[in-house]
XYZ file of N, CA and C in Angstrom:
540
model
N 29.413 74.326 23.716
C 30.402 73.685 24.564
C 31.184 72.680 23.726
N 32.466 72.580 23.964
C 33.313 71.644 23.234
C 33.617 70.417 24.086
N 33.552 69.259 23.437
C 33.974 68.006 24.048
C 35.419 67.778 23.611
N 36.321 67.726 24.573
C 37.739 67.507 24.297
C 38.077 66.157 24.914
N 38.563 65.221 24.077
C 38.797 63.883 24.619
C 39.956 63.181 23.934
N 40.497 62.213 24.661
C 41.515 61.316 24.124
C 41.151 59.894 24.530
N 41.656 58.947 23.755
C 41.518 57.538 24.096
C 42.889 57.022 24.512
N 42.891 56.132 25.496
C 44.120 55.500 25.960
C 43.903 53.996 25.864
N 44.735 53.340 25.073
C 44.598 51.904 24.847
C 45.427 51.116 25.856
N 45.004 49.878 26.080
C 45.793 48.950 26.877
C 45.981 49.340 28.328
N 44.995 49.997 28.913
C 45.129 50.399 30.315
C 44.752 49.242 31.240
N 45.345 49.243 32.405
C 44.988 48.310 33.470
C 43.928 49.024 34.303
N 42.652 48.678 34.046
C 41.571 49.419 34.700
C 41.710 49.396 36.216
N 42.015 48.250 36.797
C 42.133 48.159 38.254
C 43.153 49.132 38.811
N 44.318 49.198 38.187
C 45.378 50.097 38.652
C 44.981 51.561 38.470
N 44.356 51.878 37.337
C 43.945 53.266 37.082
C 42.841 53.681 38.048
N 41.869 52.803 38.267
C 40.772 53.129 39.191
C 41.319 53.356 40.599
N 42.267 52.547 41.006
C 42.881 52.719 42.327
C 43.474 54.127 42.447
N 44.177 54.573 41.412
C 44.760 55.923 41.412
C 43.672 56.992 41.387
N 42.631 56.765 40.578
C 41.535 57.737 40.510
C 40.868 57.907 41.872
N 40.587 56.796 42.539
C 39.940 56.864 43.853
C 40.843 57.562 44.866
N 42.147 57.314 44.785
C 43.096 57.988 45.680
C 43.121 59.494 45.417
N 42.812 59.892 44.179
C 42.764 61.312 43.819
C 41.421 61.944 44.195
N 40.475 61.125 44.681
C 39.170 61.639 45.084
C 38.073 61.487 44.051
N 38.324 60.713 42.999
C 37.301 60.509 41.961
C 36.132 59.713 42.529
N 34.982 59.896 41.893
C 33.803 59.113 42.269
C 33.240 58.419 41.038
N 32.749 57.196 41.249
C 32.090 56.474 40.161
C 30.689 57.058 40.026
N 30.303 57.447 38.805
C 28.973 58.025 38.634
C 28.114 57.269 37.633
N 28.691 56.301 36.914
C 27.873 55.508 35.988
C 28.536 54.168 35.750
N 27.707 53.133 35.698
C 28.147 51.815 35.254
C 26.948 51.168 34.587
N 27.087 50.853 33.312
C 25.960 50.244 32.623
C 26.150 50.177 31.124
N 25.043 49.873 30.475
C 25.044 49.687 29.025
C 24.723 50.994 28.311
N 25.345 51.160 27.160
C 25.072 52.295 26.281
C 24.740 51.730 24.908
N 23.665 52.241 24.345
C 23.264 51.848 22.988
C 23.182 53.128 22.170
N 23.994 53.218 21.123
C 24.049 54.435 20.302
C 23.796 54.091 18.844
N 22.894 54.838 18.235
C 22.579 54.670 16.818
C 22.906 55.982 16.118
N 23.716 55.893 15.066
C 24.090 57.087 14.297
C 23.260 57.165 13.027
N 22.898 58.392 12.653
C 22.030 58.629 11.501
C 22.700 59.549 10.496
N 22.282 59.399 9.240
C 22.752 60.275 8.175
C 21.710 60.263 7.062
N 21.814 61.235 6.176
C 20.969 61.257 4.989
C 21.532 60.280 3.964
N 20.717 59.845 3.006
C 21.210 58.900 1.996
C 22.458 59.387 1.253
N 22.624 60.697 1.104
C 23.810 61.222 0.405
C 25.039 61.335 1.318
N 24.900 60.893 2.558
C 25.986 60.904 3.559
C 26.493 62.311 3.870
N 25.635 63.299 3.747
C 26.063 64.690 3.946
C 26.506 64.985 5.377
N 25.959 64.292 6.349
C 26.383 64.524 7.737
C 27.800 63.992 7.936
N 28.036 62.751 7.533
C 29.381 62.160 7.670
C 30.404 62.877 6.795
N 29.998 63.266 5.586
C 30.930 63.963 4.690
C 31.383 65.305 5.261
N 30.575 65.876 6.139
C 30.940 67.130 6.808
C 31.644 66.862 8.146
N 32.022 65.594 8.384
C 32.704 65.174 9.622
C 31.850 65.429 10.861
N 30.538 65.327 10.689
C 29.599 65.497 11.795
C 29.054 64.141 12.214
N 28.452 64.114 13.394
C 27.802 62.908 13.895
C 26.443 63.291 14.450
N 25.412 62.573 14.030
C 24.079 62.712 14.616
C 23.771 61.382 15.275
N 23.629 61.414 16.601
C 23.532 60.175 17.364
C 22.328 60.198 18.300
N 21.635 59.068 18.360
C 20.574 58.832 19.330
C 21.106 57.761 20.263
N 21.107 58.044 21.568
C 21.781 57.136 22.491
C 21.004 56.962 23.783
N 20.987 55.721 24.257
C 20.492 55.463 25.607
C 21.702 55.193 26.487
N 21.671 55.789 27.643
C 22.718 55.590 28.649
C 21.985 55.331 29.950
N 22.006 54.063 30.366
C 21.191 53.702 31.517
C 19.731 53.836 31.129
N 18.967 54.601 31.897
C 17.539 54.774 31.593
C 17.232 56.131 30.951
N 18.248 56.816 30.452
C 18.044 58.117 29.799
C 18.399 58.023 28.323
N 17.730 58.860 27.521
C 17.957 58.884 26.076
C 18.340 60.297 25.656
N 19.339 60.382 24.765
C 19.853 61.673 24.318
C 19.968 61.707 22.799
N 19.672 62.866 22.227
C 19.939 63.139 20.818
C 21.110 64.120 20.802
N 22.152 63.773 20.041
C 23.387 64.560 20.048
C 23.849 64.851 18.630
N 24.247 66.089 18.401
C 24.914 66.473 17.163
C 26.324 66.904 17.537
N 27.316 66.279 16.879
C 28.715 66.640 17.110
C 29.268 67.252 15.833
N 29.831 68.456 15.974
C 30.445 69.174 14.858
C 31.951 69.222 15.067
N 32.722 69.129 13.994
C 34.181 69.135 14.139
C 34.719 70.515 14.506
N 35.802 70.496 15.256
C 36.562 71.702 15.564
C 37.984 71.399 15.120
N 38.553 72.255 14.304
C 39.882 72.000 13.747
C 40.957 72.149 14.815
N 41.555 71.018 15.184
C 42.652 71.038 16.142
C 43.409 69.721 16.035
N 44.510 69.703 15.305
C 45.256 68.449 15.152
C 45.860 67.988 16.475
N 45.897 66.676 16.658
C 46.563 66.109 17.823
C 45.663 65.738 18.972
N 44.467 66.300 19.015
C 43.526 65.942 20.072
C 42.118 66.081 19.499
N 41.216 65.226 19.931
C 39.861 65.221 19.385
C 39.013 66.268 20.110
N 38.544 67.249 19.345
C 37.669 68.289 19.886
C 36.441 68.367 19.002
N 35.280 68.301 19.619
C 34.020 68.392 18.882
C 33.090 69.349 19.618
N 32.388 70.173 18.852
C 31.302 70.948 19.442
C 30.178 69.952 19.662
N 29.648 69.912 20.871
C 28.607 68.931 21.179
C 27.324 69.642 21.579
N 26.267 69.360 20.826
C 24.934 69.883 21.116
C 24.073 68.679 21.470
N 23.561 68.652 22.696
C 22.861 67.455 23.163
C 21.623 67.833 23.954
N 20.572 67.029 23.775
C 19.388 67.212 24.586
C 18.804 65.862 24.948
N 18.205 65.823 26.127
C 17.556 64.590 26.569
C 16.188 64.504 25.904
N 15.860 63.325 25.400
C 14.547 63.078 24.812
C 13.866 61.990 25.628
N 12.545 61.971 25.582
C 11.819 61.072 26.476
C 11.712 59.639 25.982
N 11.866 59.411 24.671
C 11.623 58.061 24.172
C 12.512 57.742 22.968
N 13.354 56.744 23.098
C 14.273 56.335 22.037
C 13.515 55.951 20.774
N 12.537 55.085 20.920
C 11.816 54.545 19.758
C 11.100 55.653 18.980
N 10.435 56.561 19.690
C 9.718 57.652 19.022
C 10.697 58.592 18.321
N 11.798 58.922 18.979
C 12.785 59.817 18.357
C 13.390 59.162 17.127
N 13.647 57.863 17.187
C 14.185 57.133 16.036
C 13.196 57.200 14.872
N 11.917 57.036 15.157
C 10.876 57.118 14.126
C 10.828 58.513 13.513
N 10.954 59.546 14.340
C 10.959 60.925 13.836
C 12.142 61.135 12.892
N 13.322 60.701 13.303
C 14.518 60.870 12.463
C 14.356 60.136 11.134
N 13.847 58.920 11.184
C 13.653 58.140 9.956
C 12.587 58.763 9.060
N 11.570 59.383 9.662
C 10.529 60.025 8.848
C 11.047 61.295 8.166
N 12.189 61.808 8.640
C 12.838 62.962 8.009
C 13.871 62.528 6.967
N 13.805 61.258 6.574
C 14.696 60.649 5.567
C 16.109 60.380 6.073
N 16.293 60.423 7.378
C 17.582 60.027 7.938
C 17.619 58.506 8.040
N 18.797 57.945 7.781
C 18.962 56.495 7.818
C 19.970 56.114 8.892
N 19.673 55.023 9.571
C 20.619 54.491 10.546
C 21.796 53.895 9.788
N 23.014 54.288 10.150
C 24.182 53.725 9.473
C 25.123 53.002 10.433
N 24.936 53.216 11.725
C 25.773 52.510 12.700
C 24.959 52.251 13.960
N 25.144 51.065 14.514
C 24.474 50.662 15.751
C 25.553 50.117 16.678
N 25.777 50.800 17.789
C 26.884 50.457 18.683
C 26.350 50.165 20.081
N 26.818 49.057 20.640
C 26.481 48.716 22.025
C 27.784 48.533 22.783
N 27.809 49.099 23.984
C 29.008 48.962 24.807
C 28.647 49.053 26.278
N 29.567 48.568 27.092
C 29.475 48.712 28.536
C 30.436 49.821 28.926
N 29.988 50.692 29.818
C 30.824 51.822 30.250
C 30.839 51.901 31.770
N 32.017 52.192 32.305
C 32.179 52.510 33.721
C 32.829 53.887 33.760
N 32.183 54.836 34.456
C 32.622 56.233 34.438
C 32.963 56.747 35.829
N 34.055 57.494 35.882
C 34.504 58.161 37.104
C 34.680 59.643 36.787
N 34.563 60.463 37.837
C 34.752 61.899 37.608
C 35.578 62.539 38.715
N 36.324 63.516 38.291
C 36.981 64.480 39.165
C 36.443 65.831 38.703
N 36.574 66.888 39.472
C 36.019 68.166 39.034
C 36.477 68.549 37.619
N 35.513 68.591 36.711
C 35.770 69.017 35.340
C 36.384 67.992 34.413
N 36.601 66.745 34.890
C 37.235 65.716 34.059
C 36.506 64.388 34.235
N 36.252 63.715 33.107
C 35.623 62.393 33.133
C 36.634 61.345 32.690
N 36.535 60.168 33.300
C 37.375 59.023 32.961
C 36.425 57.866 32.693
N 36.408 57.386 31.460
C 35.420 56.377 31.078
C 36.114 55.157 30.496
N 35.730 53.987 31.007
C 36.252 52.718 30.524
C 35.165 52.092 29.664
N 35.461 51.889 28.390
C 34.478 51.374 27.435
C 34.890 50.013 26.907
N 33.898 49.125 26.793
C 34.093 47.825 26.147
C 32.936 47.616 25.182
N 33.269 47.556 23.885
C 32.256 47.369 22.847
C 31.763 45.929 22.809
N 30.553 45.774 22.290
C 29.938 44.460 22.109
C 29.583 44.276 20.637
N 29.068 43.104 20.326
C 28.554 42.766 18.991
C 29.606 43.023 17.915
N 29.267 43.823 16.926
C 30.122 44.057 15.758
C 31.540 44.523 16.107
N 31.681 45.231 17.233
C 32.976 45.811 17.590
C 33.613 45.154 18.819
N 33.170 43.955 19.168
C 33.679 43.307 20.379
C 35.162 42.939 20.293
N 35.725 42.939 19.094
C 37.153 42.637 18.930
C 38.048 43.763 19.457
N 37.470 44.923 19.735
C 38.239 46.049 20.281
C 38.343 45.858 21.796
N 39.556 45.760 22.340
C 39.705 45.604 23.793
C 39.234 46.852 24.541
N 38.958 46.661 25.820
C 38.566 47.796 26.657
C 39.638 48.887 26.583
N 39.183 50.130 26.577
C 40.078 51.287 26.568
C 39.493 52.345 27.485
N 40.270 53.386 27.724
C 39.814 54.478 28.577
C 39.753 55.765 27.764
N 38.750 56.580 28.059
C 38.683 57.941 27.523
C 38.875 58.915 28.676
N 39.579 59.977 28.399
C 39.667 61.104 29.331
C 39.008 62.264 28.605
N 38.005 62.862 29.239
C 37.178 63.866 28.559
C 36.963 65.093 29.432
N 36.982 66.243 28.772
C 36.685 67.516 29.423
C 35.695 68.259 28.535
N 34.647 68.812 29.119
C 33.723 69.692 28.406
C 34.144 71.115 28.754
N 34.417 71.924 27.719
C 34.973 73.248 28.003
C 34.707 74.228 26.872
N 34.807 75.501 27.205
C 34.790 76.560 26.193
C 36.221 76.902 25.793
N 37.153 76.669 26.707
C 38.571 76.971 26.490
C 39.297 75.681 26.112
N 39.506 75.470 24.818
C 40.117 74.228 24.343
C 41.539 74.035 24.863
N 42.343 75.092 24.861
C 43.739 74.961 25.313
C 43.808 74.565 26.779
N 42.966 75.174 27.596
C 42.921 74.810 29.019
C 42.460 73.378 29.212
N 41.501 72.948 28.398
C 40.993 71.574 28.486
C 42.072 70.573 28.101
N 42.825 70.891 27.057
C 43.903 70.001 26.611
C 44.949 69.850 27.718
N 45.331 70.958 28.322
C 46.306 70.908 29.421
C 45.773 70.071 30.577
N 44.490 70.241 30.874
C 43.875 69.496 31.973
C 43.903 67.995 31.689
N 43.602 67.611 30.460
C 43.627 66.191 30.088
C 45.029 65.622 30.267
N 46.025 66.287 29.715
C 47.401 65.781 29.809
C 47.903 65.763 31.257
N 47.505 66.753 32.041
C 47.914 66.804 33.448
C 47.345 65.604 34.215
N 46.063 65.303 33.979
C 45.447 64.163 34.667
C 45.986 62.835 34.147
N 46.256 62.760 32.862
C 46.850 61.537 32.308
C 48.191 61.274 32.987
N 48.997 62.317 33.121
C 50.314 62.178 33.753
C 50.186 61.685 35.194
N 49.198 62.211 35.921
C 48.974 61.766 37.306
C 48.633 60.281 37.365
N 48.070 59.754 36.279
C 47.705 58.337 36.215
C 48.829 57.480 35.632
N 49.971 58.106 35.341
C 51.094 57.366 34.773
C 50.984 57.158 33.276
N 50.173 57.976 32.620
C 49.955 57.866 31.171
C 50.709 58.999 30.483
N 51.546 58.637 29.528
C 52.323 59.635 28.786
C 51.453 60.324 27.727
N 51.826 61.528 27.382
C 51.106 62.303 26.364
C 50.978 61.513 25.058
N 52.024 60.809 24.669
C 52.005 60.030 23.433
C 51.030 58.867 23.436
N 50.568 58.465 24.619
C 49.568 57.395 24.718
C 48.148 57.936 24.557
N 47.989 59.240 24.588
C 46.677 59.889 24.483
C 46.351 60.093 23.011
N 45.420 59.315 22.508
C 45.115 59.294 21.077
C 43.819 60.033 20.763
N 43.790 60.817 19.677
C 42.588 61.563 19.293
C 41.666 60.729 18.401
N 41.595 59.446 18.621
C 40.938 58.527 17.698
C 39.423 58.486 17.834
N 38.799 58.173 16.705
C 37.370 57.892 16.639
C 37.188 56.377 16.651
N 35.946 55.930 16.670
C 35.669 54.496 16.571
C 36.253 53.934 15.281
N 36.142 54.669 14.185
C 36.698 54.188 12.913
C 38.195 53.924 13.019
N 38.909 54.790 13.707
C 40.355 54.601 13.858
C 40.677 53.427 14.780
N 39.846 53.214 15.804
C 40.018 52.027 16.648
C 39.833 50.758 15.818
N 38.799 50.751 14.981
C 38.528 49.592 14.129
C 39.726 49.319 13.226
N 40.220 50.347 12.549
C 41.378 50.168 11.654
C 42.584 49.630 12.414
N 42.840 50.192 13.579
C 43.995 49.776 14.380
C 43.905 48.297 14.759
N 42.770 47.885 15.312
C 42.661 46.515 15.813
C 42.434 45.489 14.709
N 41.887 45.889 13.592
C 41.749 44.955 12.465
C 43.094 44.713 11.783
N 44.021 45.656 11.919
C 45.325 45.529 11.267
C 46.385 44.877 12.147
N 46.024 44.463 13.356
C 47.016 43.820 14.241
C 47.298 42.403 13.792
Protein backbone atom coordinates (compact mmCIF):
# COMPACT_ATOMS: atom_id res chain seq x y z
CA UNK A 1 0.00 0.00 0.00
CA UNK A 2 1.25 3.49 -0.79
CA UNK A 3 1.05 6.46 1.55
CA UNK A 4 0.35 9.57 -0.53
CA UNK A 5 0.56 12.81 1.42
CA UNK A 6 1.13 16.54 1.33
CA UNK A 7 1.86 19.10 4.01
CA UNK A 8 0.06 22.44 4.17
CA UNK A 9 1.74 25.20 6.15
CA UNK A 10 0.14 28.12 7.94
CA UNK A 11 -3.37 26.73 8.16
CA UNK A 12 -6.03 28.10 10.47
CA UNK A 13 -6.94 24.87 12.24
CA UNK A 14 -10.24 26.21 13.60
CA UNK A 15 -11.45 27.29 10.16
CA UNK A 16 -10.31 24.05 8.49
CA UNK A 17 -11.88 21.86 11.18
CA UNK A 18 -15.15 23.75 10.81
CA UNK A 19 -15.13 22.94 7.07
CA UNK A 20 -14.13 19.33 7.71
CA UNK A 21 -16.99 18.81 10.17
CA UNK A 22 -19.43 20.41 7.71
CA UNK A 23 -18.19 17.88 5.13
CA UNK A 24 -18.96 15.04 7.57
CA UNK A 25 -15.45 14.36 8.88
CA UNK A 26 -14.98 12.75 12.26
CA UNK A 27 -12.20 13.23 14.78
CA UNK A 28 -10.55 9.86 15.39
CA UNK A 29 -7.35 10.70 17.28
CA UNK A 30 -5.99 13.39 19.56
CA UNK A 31 -2.83 12.79 21.51
CA UNK A 32 0.91 12.42 21.67
CA UNK A 33 3.08 10.61 19.15
CA UNK A 34 6.63 9.52 19.89
CA UNK A 35 8.64 8.29 16.90
CA UNK A 36 12.20 6.97 16.89
CA UNK A 37 13.98 6.39 13.58
CA UNK A 38 16.71 3.77 13.19
CA UNK A 39 19.53 3.12 10.77
CA UNK A 40 22.70 1.08 10.50
CA UNK A 41 26.01 2.79 11.32
CA UNK A 42 26.75 3.09 7.57
CA UNK A 43 23.43 4.97 7.09
CA UNK A 44 22.34 2.47 4.44
CA UNK A 45 18.64 2.90 5.23
CA UNK A 46 18.71 6.70 4.91
CA UNK A 47 21.05 6.56 1.91
CA UNK A 48 18.40 4.46 0.14
CA UNK A 49 15.78 7.15 1.03
CA UNK A 50 14.05 4.69 3.36
CA UNK A 51 12.75 5.17 6.89
CA UNK A 52 12.62 2.58 9.66
CA UNK A 53 10.50 3.95 12.47
CA UNK A 54 9.27 2.73 15.85
CA UNK A 55 6.34 4.83 17.00
CA UNK A 56 3.81 5.09 19.77
CA UNK A 57 0.51 6.70 18.92
CA UNK A 58 -1.71 6.92 21.95
CA UNK A 59 -1.46 3.51 23.62
CA UNK A 60 -0.41 1.58 20.49
CA UNK A 61 3.08 0.91 19.13
CA UNK A 62 4.00 0.38 15.48
CA UNK A 63 7.11 -0.62 13.56
CA UNK A 64 7.10 0.93 10.08
CA UNK A 65 9.33 0.70 7.03
CA UNK A 66 8.80 3.38 4.38
CA UNK A 67 10.27 2.88 0.91
CA UNK A 68 10.44 5.64 -1.71
CA UNK A 69 8.23 5.68 -4.78
CA UNK A 70 9.46 7.88 -7.62
CA UNK A 71 6.91 10.62 -8.21
CA UNK A 72 7.98 14.27 -8.32
CA UNK A 73 5.64 16.87 -6.90
CA UNK A 74 3.92 14.80 -4.24
CA UNK A 75 5.25 12.58 -1.46
CA UNK A 76 4.51 8.90 -2.07
CA UNK A 77 5.99 6.13 0.04
CA UNK A 78 5.36 2.41 0.15
CA UNK A 79 4.43 1.83 3.78
CA UNK A 80 4.85 -1.51 5.52
CA UNK A 81 3.61 -1.35 9.10
CA UNK A 82 2.77 -3.71 11.91
CA UNK A 83 1.59 -3.24 15.45
CA UNK A 84 4.02 -4.46 18.11
CA UNK A 85 3.17 -5.07 21.73
CA UNK A 86 5.99 -3.22 23.46
CA UNK A 87 8.01 -0.15 22.44
CA UNK A 88 10.91 -0.79 24.80
CA UNK A 89 11.35 -4.45 23.81
CA UNK A 90 11.15 -3.68 20.08
CA UNK A 91 13.71 -0.88 20.52
CA UNK A 92 16.04 -3.34 22.27
CA UNK A 93 15.60 -5.87 19.44
CA UNK A 94 16.44 -3.25 16.80
CA UNK A 95 19.50 -2.08 18.73
CA UNK A 96 20.68 -5.68 19.20
CA UNK A 97 20.62 -5.99 15.38
CA UNK A 98 23.15 -3.11 15.23
CA UNK A 99 20.55 -0.52 14.31
CA UNK A 100 21.12 2.89 15.88
CA UNK A 101 18.61 5.52 16.85
CA UNK A 102 19.28 8.64 14.78
CA UNK A 103 16.14 10.70 15.35
CA UNK A 104 13.71 11.06 18.24
CA UNK A 105 10.55 13.03 17.48
CA UNK A 106 7.68 13.99 19.76
CA UNK A 107 4.57 15.73 18.57
CA UNK A 108 0.92 16.33 19.31
CA UNK A 109 -1.51 15.25 16.61
CA UNK A 110 -5.21 15.85 16.03
CA UNK A 111 -6.67 13.67 13.26
CA UNK A 112 -9.89 13.80 11.27
CA UNK A 113 -11.11 11.46 8.56
CA UNK A 114 -13.42 11.38 5.61
CA UNK A 115 -13.84 8.17 3.60
CA UNK A 116 -10.38 7.33 2.29
CA UNK A 117 -8.73 10.62 3.37
CA UNK A 118 -6.98 11.67 6.58
CA UNK A 119 -6.43 15.24 7.78
CA UNK A 120 -3.83 15.55 10.52
CA UNK A 121 -2.73 18.63 12.44
CA UNK A 122 0.78 18.18 13.84
CA UNK A 123 2.75 20.27 16.32
CA UNK A 124 6.30 19.16 17.09
CA UNK A 125 7.90 19.41 20.52
CA UNK A 126 11.44 19.48 21.91
CA UNK A 127 14.12 19.69 19.20
CA UNK A 128 11.60 20.64 16.49
CA UNK A 129 9.25 22.91 18.46
CA UNK A 130 10.29 25.88 16.29
CA UNK A 131 8.18 24.40 13.46
CA UNK A 132 4.64 25.85 13.63
CA UNK A 133 1.61 23.59 13.50
CA UNK A 134 0.83 22.33 9.99
CA UNK A 135 -1.68 20.02 8.37
CA UNK A 136 -1.13 16.82 6.41
CA UNK A 137 -3.62 15.44 3.93
CA UNK A 138 -3.03 11.72 3.43
CA UNK A 139 -4.48 8.90 1.36
CA UNK A 140 -3.47 5.23 1.54
CA UNK A 141 -3.92 3.73 -1.91
CA UNK A 142 -2.75 1.31 -4.57
CA UNK A 143 -3.66 3.82 -7.30
CA UNK A 144 -1.28 6.77 -6.87
CA UNK A 145 -2.89 8.95 -9.57
CA UNK A 146 -6.34 8.53 -8.05
CA UNK A 147 -4.94 9.30 -4.60
CA UNK A 148 -3.25 12.46 -5.85
CA UNK A 149 -6.49 13.67 -7.42
CA UNK A 150 -8.36 12.90 -4.21
CA UNK A 151 -5.88 14.92 -2.14
CA UNK A 152 -6.07 17.96 -4.41
CA UNK A 153 -9.87 17.72 -4.63
CA UNK A 154 -10.21 17.72 -0.83
CA UNK A 155 -7.63 20.48 -0.44
CA UNK A 156 -9.65 22.63 -2.85
CA UNK A 157 -12.84 22.00 -0.84
CA UNK A 158 -10.96 23.36 2.19
CA UNK A 159 -9.86 26.48 0.29
CA UNK A 160 -6.29 25.23 -0.15
CA UNK A 161 -4.64 25.72 -3.54
CA UNK A 162 -2.61 22.97 -5.20
CA UNK A 163 0.53 25.11 -4.87
CA UNK A 164 0.13 25.13 -1.08
CA UNK A 165 0.31 21.31 -0.99
CA UNK A 166 3.95 20.49 -0.33
CA UNK A 167 5.63 17.06 -0.69
CA UNK A 168 7.98 17.87 2.19
CA UNK A 169 9.64 15.66 4.76
CA UNK A 170 10.58 16.71 8.29
CA UNK A 171 14.05 17.60 6.97
CA UNK A 172 12.53 20.02 4.47
CA UNK A 173 10.34 21.58 7.18
CA UNK A 174 13.46 22.08 9.31
CA UNK A 175 15.35 23.73 6.43
CA UNK A 176 12.39 25.98 5.61
CA UNK A 177 11.80 27.24 9.15
CA UNK A 178 15.48 27.56 10.08
CA UNK A 179 16.02 29.77 7.02
CA UNK A 180 13.20 32.23 7.82
